[in-house]
XYZ file of C-alpha atoms in Angstrom:
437
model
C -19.333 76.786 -28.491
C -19.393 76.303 -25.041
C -16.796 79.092 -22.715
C -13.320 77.936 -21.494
C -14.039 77.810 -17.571
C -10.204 77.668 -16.892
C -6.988 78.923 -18.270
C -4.565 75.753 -16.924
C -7.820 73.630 -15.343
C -5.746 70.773 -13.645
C -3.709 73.384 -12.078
C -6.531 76.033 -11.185
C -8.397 72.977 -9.813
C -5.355 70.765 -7.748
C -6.478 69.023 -4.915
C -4.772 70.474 -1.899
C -2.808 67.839 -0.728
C -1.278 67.775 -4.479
C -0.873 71.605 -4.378
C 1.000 71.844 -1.355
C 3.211 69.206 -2.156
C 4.248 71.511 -5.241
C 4.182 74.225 -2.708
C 6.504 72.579 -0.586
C 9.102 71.272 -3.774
C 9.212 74.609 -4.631
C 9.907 76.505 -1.979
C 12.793 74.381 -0.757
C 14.707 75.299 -4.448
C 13.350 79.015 -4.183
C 14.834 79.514 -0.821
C 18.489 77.430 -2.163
C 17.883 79.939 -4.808
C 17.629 82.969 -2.750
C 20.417 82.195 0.035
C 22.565 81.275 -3.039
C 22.185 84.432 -4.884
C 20.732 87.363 -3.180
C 23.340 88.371 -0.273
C 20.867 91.014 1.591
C 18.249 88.198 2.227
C 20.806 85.416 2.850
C 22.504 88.114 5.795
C 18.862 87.960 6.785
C 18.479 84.423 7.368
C 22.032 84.380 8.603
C 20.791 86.757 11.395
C 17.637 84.779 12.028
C 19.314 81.873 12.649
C 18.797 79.745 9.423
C 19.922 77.591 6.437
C 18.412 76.170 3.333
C 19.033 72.961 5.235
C 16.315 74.397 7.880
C 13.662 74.702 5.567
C 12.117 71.144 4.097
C 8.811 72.783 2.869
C 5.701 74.973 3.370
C 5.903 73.870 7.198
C 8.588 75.235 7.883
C 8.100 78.757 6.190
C 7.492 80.904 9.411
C 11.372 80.113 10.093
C 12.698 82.367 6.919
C 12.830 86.307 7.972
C 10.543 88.720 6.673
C 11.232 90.973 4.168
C 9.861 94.655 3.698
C 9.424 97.174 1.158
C 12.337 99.732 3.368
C 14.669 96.501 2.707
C 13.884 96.681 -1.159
C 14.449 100.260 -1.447
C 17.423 99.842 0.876
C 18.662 97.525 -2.579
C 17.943 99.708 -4.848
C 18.551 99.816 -8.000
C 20.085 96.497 -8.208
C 20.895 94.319 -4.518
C 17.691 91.796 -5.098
C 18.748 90.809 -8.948
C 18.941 86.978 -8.527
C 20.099 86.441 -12.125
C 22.386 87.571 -14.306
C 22.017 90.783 -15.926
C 22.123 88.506 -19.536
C 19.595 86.551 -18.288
C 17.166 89.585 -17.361
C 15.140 90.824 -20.537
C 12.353 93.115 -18.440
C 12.356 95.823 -15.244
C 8.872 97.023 -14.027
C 9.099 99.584 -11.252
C 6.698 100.855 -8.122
C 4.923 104.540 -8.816
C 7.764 105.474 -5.804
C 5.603 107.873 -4.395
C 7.494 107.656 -1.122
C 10.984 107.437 -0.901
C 13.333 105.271 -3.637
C 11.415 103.273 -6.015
C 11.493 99.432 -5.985
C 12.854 98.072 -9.134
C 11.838 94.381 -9.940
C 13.588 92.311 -12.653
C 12.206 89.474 -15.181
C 13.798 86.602 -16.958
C 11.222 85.510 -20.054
C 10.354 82.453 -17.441
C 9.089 85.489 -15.221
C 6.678 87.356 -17.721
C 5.005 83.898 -19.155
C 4.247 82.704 -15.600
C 2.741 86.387 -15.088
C 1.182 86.502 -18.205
C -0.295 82.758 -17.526
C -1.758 84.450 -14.239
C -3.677 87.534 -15.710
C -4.969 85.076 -18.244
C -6.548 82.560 -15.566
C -8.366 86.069 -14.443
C -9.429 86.975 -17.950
C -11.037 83.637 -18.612
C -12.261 83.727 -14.875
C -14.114 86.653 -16.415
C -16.026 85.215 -18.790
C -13.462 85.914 -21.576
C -11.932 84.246 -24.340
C -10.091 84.291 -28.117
C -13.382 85.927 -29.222
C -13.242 88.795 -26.965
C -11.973 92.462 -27.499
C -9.696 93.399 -24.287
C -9.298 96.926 -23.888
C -6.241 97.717 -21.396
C -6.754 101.092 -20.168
C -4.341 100.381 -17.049
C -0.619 102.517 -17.566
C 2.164 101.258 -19.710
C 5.679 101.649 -19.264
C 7.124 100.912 -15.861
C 3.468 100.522 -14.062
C 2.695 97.024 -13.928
C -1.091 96.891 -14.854
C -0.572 97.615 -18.686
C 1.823 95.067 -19.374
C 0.477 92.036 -17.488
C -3.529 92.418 -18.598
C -2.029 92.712 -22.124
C 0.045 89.978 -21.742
C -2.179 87.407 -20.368
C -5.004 88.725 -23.555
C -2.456 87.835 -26.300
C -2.425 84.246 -24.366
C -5.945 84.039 -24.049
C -6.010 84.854 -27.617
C -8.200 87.802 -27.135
C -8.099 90.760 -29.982
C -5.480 93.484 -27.656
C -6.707 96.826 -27.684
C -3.483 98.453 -25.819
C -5.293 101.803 -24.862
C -2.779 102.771 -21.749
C -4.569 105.253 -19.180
C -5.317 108.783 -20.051
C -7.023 110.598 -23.694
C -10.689 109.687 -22.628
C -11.945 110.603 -26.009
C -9.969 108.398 -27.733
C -10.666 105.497 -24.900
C -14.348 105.924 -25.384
C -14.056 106.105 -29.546
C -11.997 102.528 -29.935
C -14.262 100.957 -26.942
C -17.450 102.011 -29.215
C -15.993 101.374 -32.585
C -13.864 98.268 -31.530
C -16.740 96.945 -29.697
C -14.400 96.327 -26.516
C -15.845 93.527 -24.411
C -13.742 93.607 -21.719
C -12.399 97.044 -19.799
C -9.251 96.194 -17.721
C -8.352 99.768 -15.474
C -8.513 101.110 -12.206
C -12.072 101.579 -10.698
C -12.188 104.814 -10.122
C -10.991 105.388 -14.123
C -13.798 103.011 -14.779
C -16.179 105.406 -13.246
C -15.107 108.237 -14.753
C -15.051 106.112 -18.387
C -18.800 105.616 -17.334
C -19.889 109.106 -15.999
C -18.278 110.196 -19.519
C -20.461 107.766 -21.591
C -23.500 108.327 -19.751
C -22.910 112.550 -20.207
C -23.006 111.484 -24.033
C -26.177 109.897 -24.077
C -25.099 106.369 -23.838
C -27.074 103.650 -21.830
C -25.748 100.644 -20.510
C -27.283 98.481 -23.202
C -25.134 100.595 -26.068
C -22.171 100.270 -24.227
C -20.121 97.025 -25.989
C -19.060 95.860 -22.550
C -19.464 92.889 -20.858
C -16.754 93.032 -18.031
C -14.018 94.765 -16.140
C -11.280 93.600 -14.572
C -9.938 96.310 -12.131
C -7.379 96.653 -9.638
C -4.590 98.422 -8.403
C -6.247 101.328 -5.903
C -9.042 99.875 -3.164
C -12.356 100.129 -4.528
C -15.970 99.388 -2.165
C -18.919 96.525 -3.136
C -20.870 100.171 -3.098
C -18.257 101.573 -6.249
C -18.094 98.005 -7.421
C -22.235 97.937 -8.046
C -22.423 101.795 -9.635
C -19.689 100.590 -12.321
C -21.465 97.871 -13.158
C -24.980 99.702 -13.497
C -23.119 102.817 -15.406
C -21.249 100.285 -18.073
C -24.240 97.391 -18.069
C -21.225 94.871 -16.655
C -20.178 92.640 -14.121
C -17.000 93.978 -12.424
C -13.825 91.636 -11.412
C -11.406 92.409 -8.696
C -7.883 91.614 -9.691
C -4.536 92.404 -7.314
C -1.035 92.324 -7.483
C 2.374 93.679 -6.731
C 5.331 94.861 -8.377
C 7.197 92.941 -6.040
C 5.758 89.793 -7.031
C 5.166 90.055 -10.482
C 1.940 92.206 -10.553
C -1.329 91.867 -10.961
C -2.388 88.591 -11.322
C -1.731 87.360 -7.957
C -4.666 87.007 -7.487
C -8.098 87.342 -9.098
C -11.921 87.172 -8.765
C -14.027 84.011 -10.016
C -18.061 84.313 -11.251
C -19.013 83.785 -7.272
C -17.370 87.279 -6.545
C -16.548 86.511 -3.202
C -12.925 86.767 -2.492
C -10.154 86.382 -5.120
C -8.512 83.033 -5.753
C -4.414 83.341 -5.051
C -2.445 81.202 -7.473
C -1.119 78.989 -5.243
C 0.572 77.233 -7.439
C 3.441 80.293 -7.640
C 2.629 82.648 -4.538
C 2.506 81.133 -0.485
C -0.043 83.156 1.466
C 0.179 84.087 4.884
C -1.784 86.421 7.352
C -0.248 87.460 10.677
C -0.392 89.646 13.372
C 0.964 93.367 12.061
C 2.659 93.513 15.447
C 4.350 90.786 16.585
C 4.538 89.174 13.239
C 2.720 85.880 14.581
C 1.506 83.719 11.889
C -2.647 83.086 12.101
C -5.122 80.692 11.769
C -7.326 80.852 8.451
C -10.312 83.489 9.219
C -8.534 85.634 11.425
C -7.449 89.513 10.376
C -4.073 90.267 9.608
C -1.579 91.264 7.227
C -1.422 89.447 3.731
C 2.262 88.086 3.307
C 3.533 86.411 0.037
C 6.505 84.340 -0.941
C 6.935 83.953 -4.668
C 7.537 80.406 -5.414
C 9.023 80.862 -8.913
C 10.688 84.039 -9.618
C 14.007 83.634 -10.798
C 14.972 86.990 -11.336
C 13.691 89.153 -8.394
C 12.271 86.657 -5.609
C 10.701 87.446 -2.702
C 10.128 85.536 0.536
C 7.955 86.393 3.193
C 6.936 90.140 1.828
C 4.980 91.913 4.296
C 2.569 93.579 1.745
C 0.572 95.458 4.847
C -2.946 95.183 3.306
C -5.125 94.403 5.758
C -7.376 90.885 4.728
C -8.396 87.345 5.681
C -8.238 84.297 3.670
C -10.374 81.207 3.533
C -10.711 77.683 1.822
C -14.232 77.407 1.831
C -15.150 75.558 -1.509
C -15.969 77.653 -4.507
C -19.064 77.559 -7.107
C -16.605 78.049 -9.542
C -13.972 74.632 -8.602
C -11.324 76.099 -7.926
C -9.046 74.836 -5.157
C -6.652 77.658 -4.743
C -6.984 79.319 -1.332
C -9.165 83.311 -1.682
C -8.298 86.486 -0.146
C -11.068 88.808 1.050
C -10.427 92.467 -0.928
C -7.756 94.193 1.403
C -9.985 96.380 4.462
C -7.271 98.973 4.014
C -3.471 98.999 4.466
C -1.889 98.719 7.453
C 0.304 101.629 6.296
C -2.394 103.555 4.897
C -4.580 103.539 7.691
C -5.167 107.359 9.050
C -4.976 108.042 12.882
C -7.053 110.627 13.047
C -7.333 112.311 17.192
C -6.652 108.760 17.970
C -9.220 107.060 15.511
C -8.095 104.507 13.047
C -9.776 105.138 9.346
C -9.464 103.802 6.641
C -10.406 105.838 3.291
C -12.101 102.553 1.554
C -14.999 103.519 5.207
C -15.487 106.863 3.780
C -16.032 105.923 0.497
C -18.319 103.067 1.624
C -20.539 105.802 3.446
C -20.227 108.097 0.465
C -22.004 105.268 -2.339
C -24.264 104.233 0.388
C -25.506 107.863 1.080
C -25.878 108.313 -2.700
C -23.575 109.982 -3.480
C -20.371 110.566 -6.076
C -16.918 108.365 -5.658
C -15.274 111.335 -6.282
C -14.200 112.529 -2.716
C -10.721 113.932 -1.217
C -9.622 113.954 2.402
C -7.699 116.799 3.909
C -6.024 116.488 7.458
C -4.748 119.020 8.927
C -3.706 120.363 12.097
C -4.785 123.627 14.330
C -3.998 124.223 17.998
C -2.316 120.821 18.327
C -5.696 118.922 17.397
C -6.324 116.954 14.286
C -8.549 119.034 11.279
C -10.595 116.401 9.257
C -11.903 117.833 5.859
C -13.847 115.530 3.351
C -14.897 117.216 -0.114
C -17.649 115.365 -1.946
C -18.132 115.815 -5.343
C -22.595 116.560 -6.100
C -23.784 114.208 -8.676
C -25.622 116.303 -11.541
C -29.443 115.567 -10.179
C -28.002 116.332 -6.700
C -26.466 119.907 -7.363
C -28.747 122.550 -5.590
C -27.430 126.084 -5.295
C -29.939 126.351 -2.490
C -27.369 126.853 0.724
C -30.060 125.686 3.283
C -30.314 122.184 1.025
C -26.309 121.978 0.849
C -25.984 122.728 4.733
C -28.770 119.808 5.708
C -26.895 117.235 3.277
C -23.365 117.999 4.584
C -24.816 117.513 8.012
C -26.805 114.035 7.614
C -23.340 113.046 5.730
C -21.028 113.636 8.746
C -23.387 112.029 10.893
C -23.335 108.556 8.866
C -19.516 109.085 8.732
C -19.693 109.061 11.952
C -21.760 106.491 12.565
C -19.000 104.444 10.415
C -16.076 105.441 11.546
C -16.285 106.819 15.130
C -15.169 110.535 14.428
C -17.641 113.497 11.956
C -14.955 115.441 9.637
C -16.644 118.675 7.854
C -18.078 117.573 4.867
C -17.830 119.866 2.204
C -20.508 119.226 -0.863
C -18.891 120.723 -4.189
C -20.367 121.151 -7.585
C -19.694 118.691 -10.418
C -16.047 117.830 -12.280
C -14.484 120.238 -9.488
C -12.389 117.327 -8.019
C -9.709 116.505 -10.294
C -9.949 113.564 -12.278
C -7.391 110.647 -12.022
C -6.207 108.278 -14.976
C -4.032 105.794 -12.933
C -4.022 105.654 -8.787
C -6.383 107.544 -7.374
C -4.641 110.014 -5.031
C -7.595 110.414 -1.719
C -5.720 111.939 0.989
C -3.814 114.934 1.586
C -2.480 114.775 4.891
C -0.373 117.960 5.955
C -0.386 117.626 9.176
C 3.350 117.229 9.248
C 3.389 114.535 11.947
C 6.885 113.798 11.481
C 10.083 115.640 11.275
């Protein structure tokens, strides 16, 4: 039997005209919706300048205020519920690793049009009802769990609801379950691999087929090692908490850029600065408006990865517009003595060099100047207790990283499993340099 190409084809595949029409019918109600029942963002608009009566479609949409994560934490727990509290049966929440965490809220309507999006990206990865999904992304109040495992139950797909974290058990149900499809963060993917491989596995015993991972910035160089470790073909997949999460947008066969779903989220890219929409092509920051949430709707929400978008036709026929995987976040970005890096540019450097993902970045600061410390975790056949052999390979490393980047940290080469592990996020950077007060 030949495989389902599409979840919802004659949406996936609109012409544009038809899809921006729906664009446009939507966001006229959305932003009636929004000025009717979120006060914060209607004082927003009221400041800016405009009405509901200003807006008459997707034209129009560089009229309506931005809105930023400080303004959602400035709600918190409760100022952008746009529904009832009866009519609210969900809450998902942001890690909150800075500051107040953002609390988003879900009518059922909300979770089936999230569920139908993680289920266009399953079956955009080669999966269907005859598939084993294993969801190794966190439960609870993280978003990944709950939306892969949503959209497999409406795929159909045999739910294998793992959570992150208890490796031997991961690897036991993936083996004995035969688990098709692995839906986590990268760099758990890689250590899910590394693990299998330490046991004697080779790709070809592995059950695999796919992965669908997401939620930390991963490199094509991490992207390739997964697949040869776990004998796969690796999917990006990215989302938000403020807009549902993932899902937003996924990854098609051709691999090259992920396909938004137009059909519920408006892209934009402007300037980080002045806030200047751009043409397609050009660099900027990714901005969404959520075209159908009832509960916890967002317009305009400056989501500060860095990316470009294009309409170039796709292999795979789908219309919907695809983002380029984020070049870093425009509030994650390091200035380092006056340098902007981005950690995805070390890591890039790192796979290309041969060597492990598993890296950390210290910053410090001595004598007013900026202390740049990268530890790099040896793979197995590269450990050497030989210092001289250690010494040269830290060297030729901080010269490529310099090469890449502009600036040489110290590179610091350290035996096997001595960088800790992570199950969810993968935490890079430890910056003390106490820049602020």
């Amino acid at each position: 039997m030949e495989k389902r190409k599409y979840y919802q084809e004659e949406i996936e595949t609109m012409p544009l005209e038809q899809l921006q029409k729906l664009q446009s019918e939507k966001l006229v109600k959305q932003v009636k919706h929004v000025y009717e029942n979120l006060p914060y963002y209607r004082g927003l608009m009221e400041k800016k300048g405009v009405t509901p009566d200003d807006i008459h479609g997707i034209e129009d949409l560089y009229k309506l205020p931005f809105i930023e994560k400080s303004d959602l934490r400035e709600c918190y727990p409760d100022g952008m519920r746009a529904m009832p509290l009866s009519e609210c049966v969900r809450i998902q929440s942001t890690s909150g690793t800075t500051g107040k965490r953002v609390i988003a809220y879900y009518t059922q309507q909300d979770i089936d049009l999230w569920e139908d999006c993680c289920a266009r990206a399953i079956i955009a990865a080669g999966a269907d009802k005859e598939d084993v999904v294993q969801v190794s992304y966190g439960y609870g109040l993280f978003t990944g769990g709950p939306g892969l495992n949503g959209g497999s139950h409406k795929v159909g797909s045999l739910t294998l609801p793992m959570s992150s974290g208890n490796t031997e058990r991961q690897l036991q149900f993936m083996l004995d379950m035969k688990a098709t499809v692995l839906c986590c963060t990268p760099s758990y993917a890689a250590y899910l691999g590394e693990s299998l491989k330490e046991q004697g596995y080779t790709p070809d015993q592995i059950p695999l087929k796919a992965g669908i991972f997401g939620a930390e910035p991963w490199t094509q160089e991490m992207r390739r090692s997964i697949e040869q470790t776990l004998g796969i073909k690796a999917y990006d997949i990215y989302g938000l908490t403020e807009l549902s999460g993932p899902g937003v947008s996924f990854e098609c066969s051709e691999q090259n850029g992920m396909h938004i779903n137009e059909d519920h989220f408006i892209a934009e890219i402007i300037n980080p600065d002045t806030g200047e929409v751009l043409p397609e092509g050009e660099k900027g920051e990714l901005v969404f408006t959520a075209l159908d949430k009832q509960a916890f709707p967002v317009l305009r929400y400056r989501t500060r990865d860095i990316c470009v978008l294009s309409r170039k036709k796709c292999s795979c026929g789908r219309t919907h517009i695809r983002m380029a995987k984020p070049m870093g976040r425009s509030d994650d970005m390091m200035i380092i003595r006056g340098v902007n890096v981005f950690p995805s540019q070390i890591e890039a450097v790192l796979l290309a060099e041969g060597f492990s993902e598993n890296y950390l970045i210290k910053l410090g600061r001595e004598n007013n100047s900026d202390t740049f410390d990268v530890y790099v975790e040896l793979r197995p056949e590269q450990f050497d207790d030989s210092v001289k052999n250690i010494t040269a390979m830290e060297k030729s490393l901080a010269g490529a990283m310099r090469n890449m980047i502009g600036i040489g940290p110290a590179v610091h080469l350290v035996p096997p499993k001595t960088i800790q592990r992570s199950e969810g996020k993968a935490k890079r950077v430890i910056d003390e340099r106490k820049l602020h007060d």
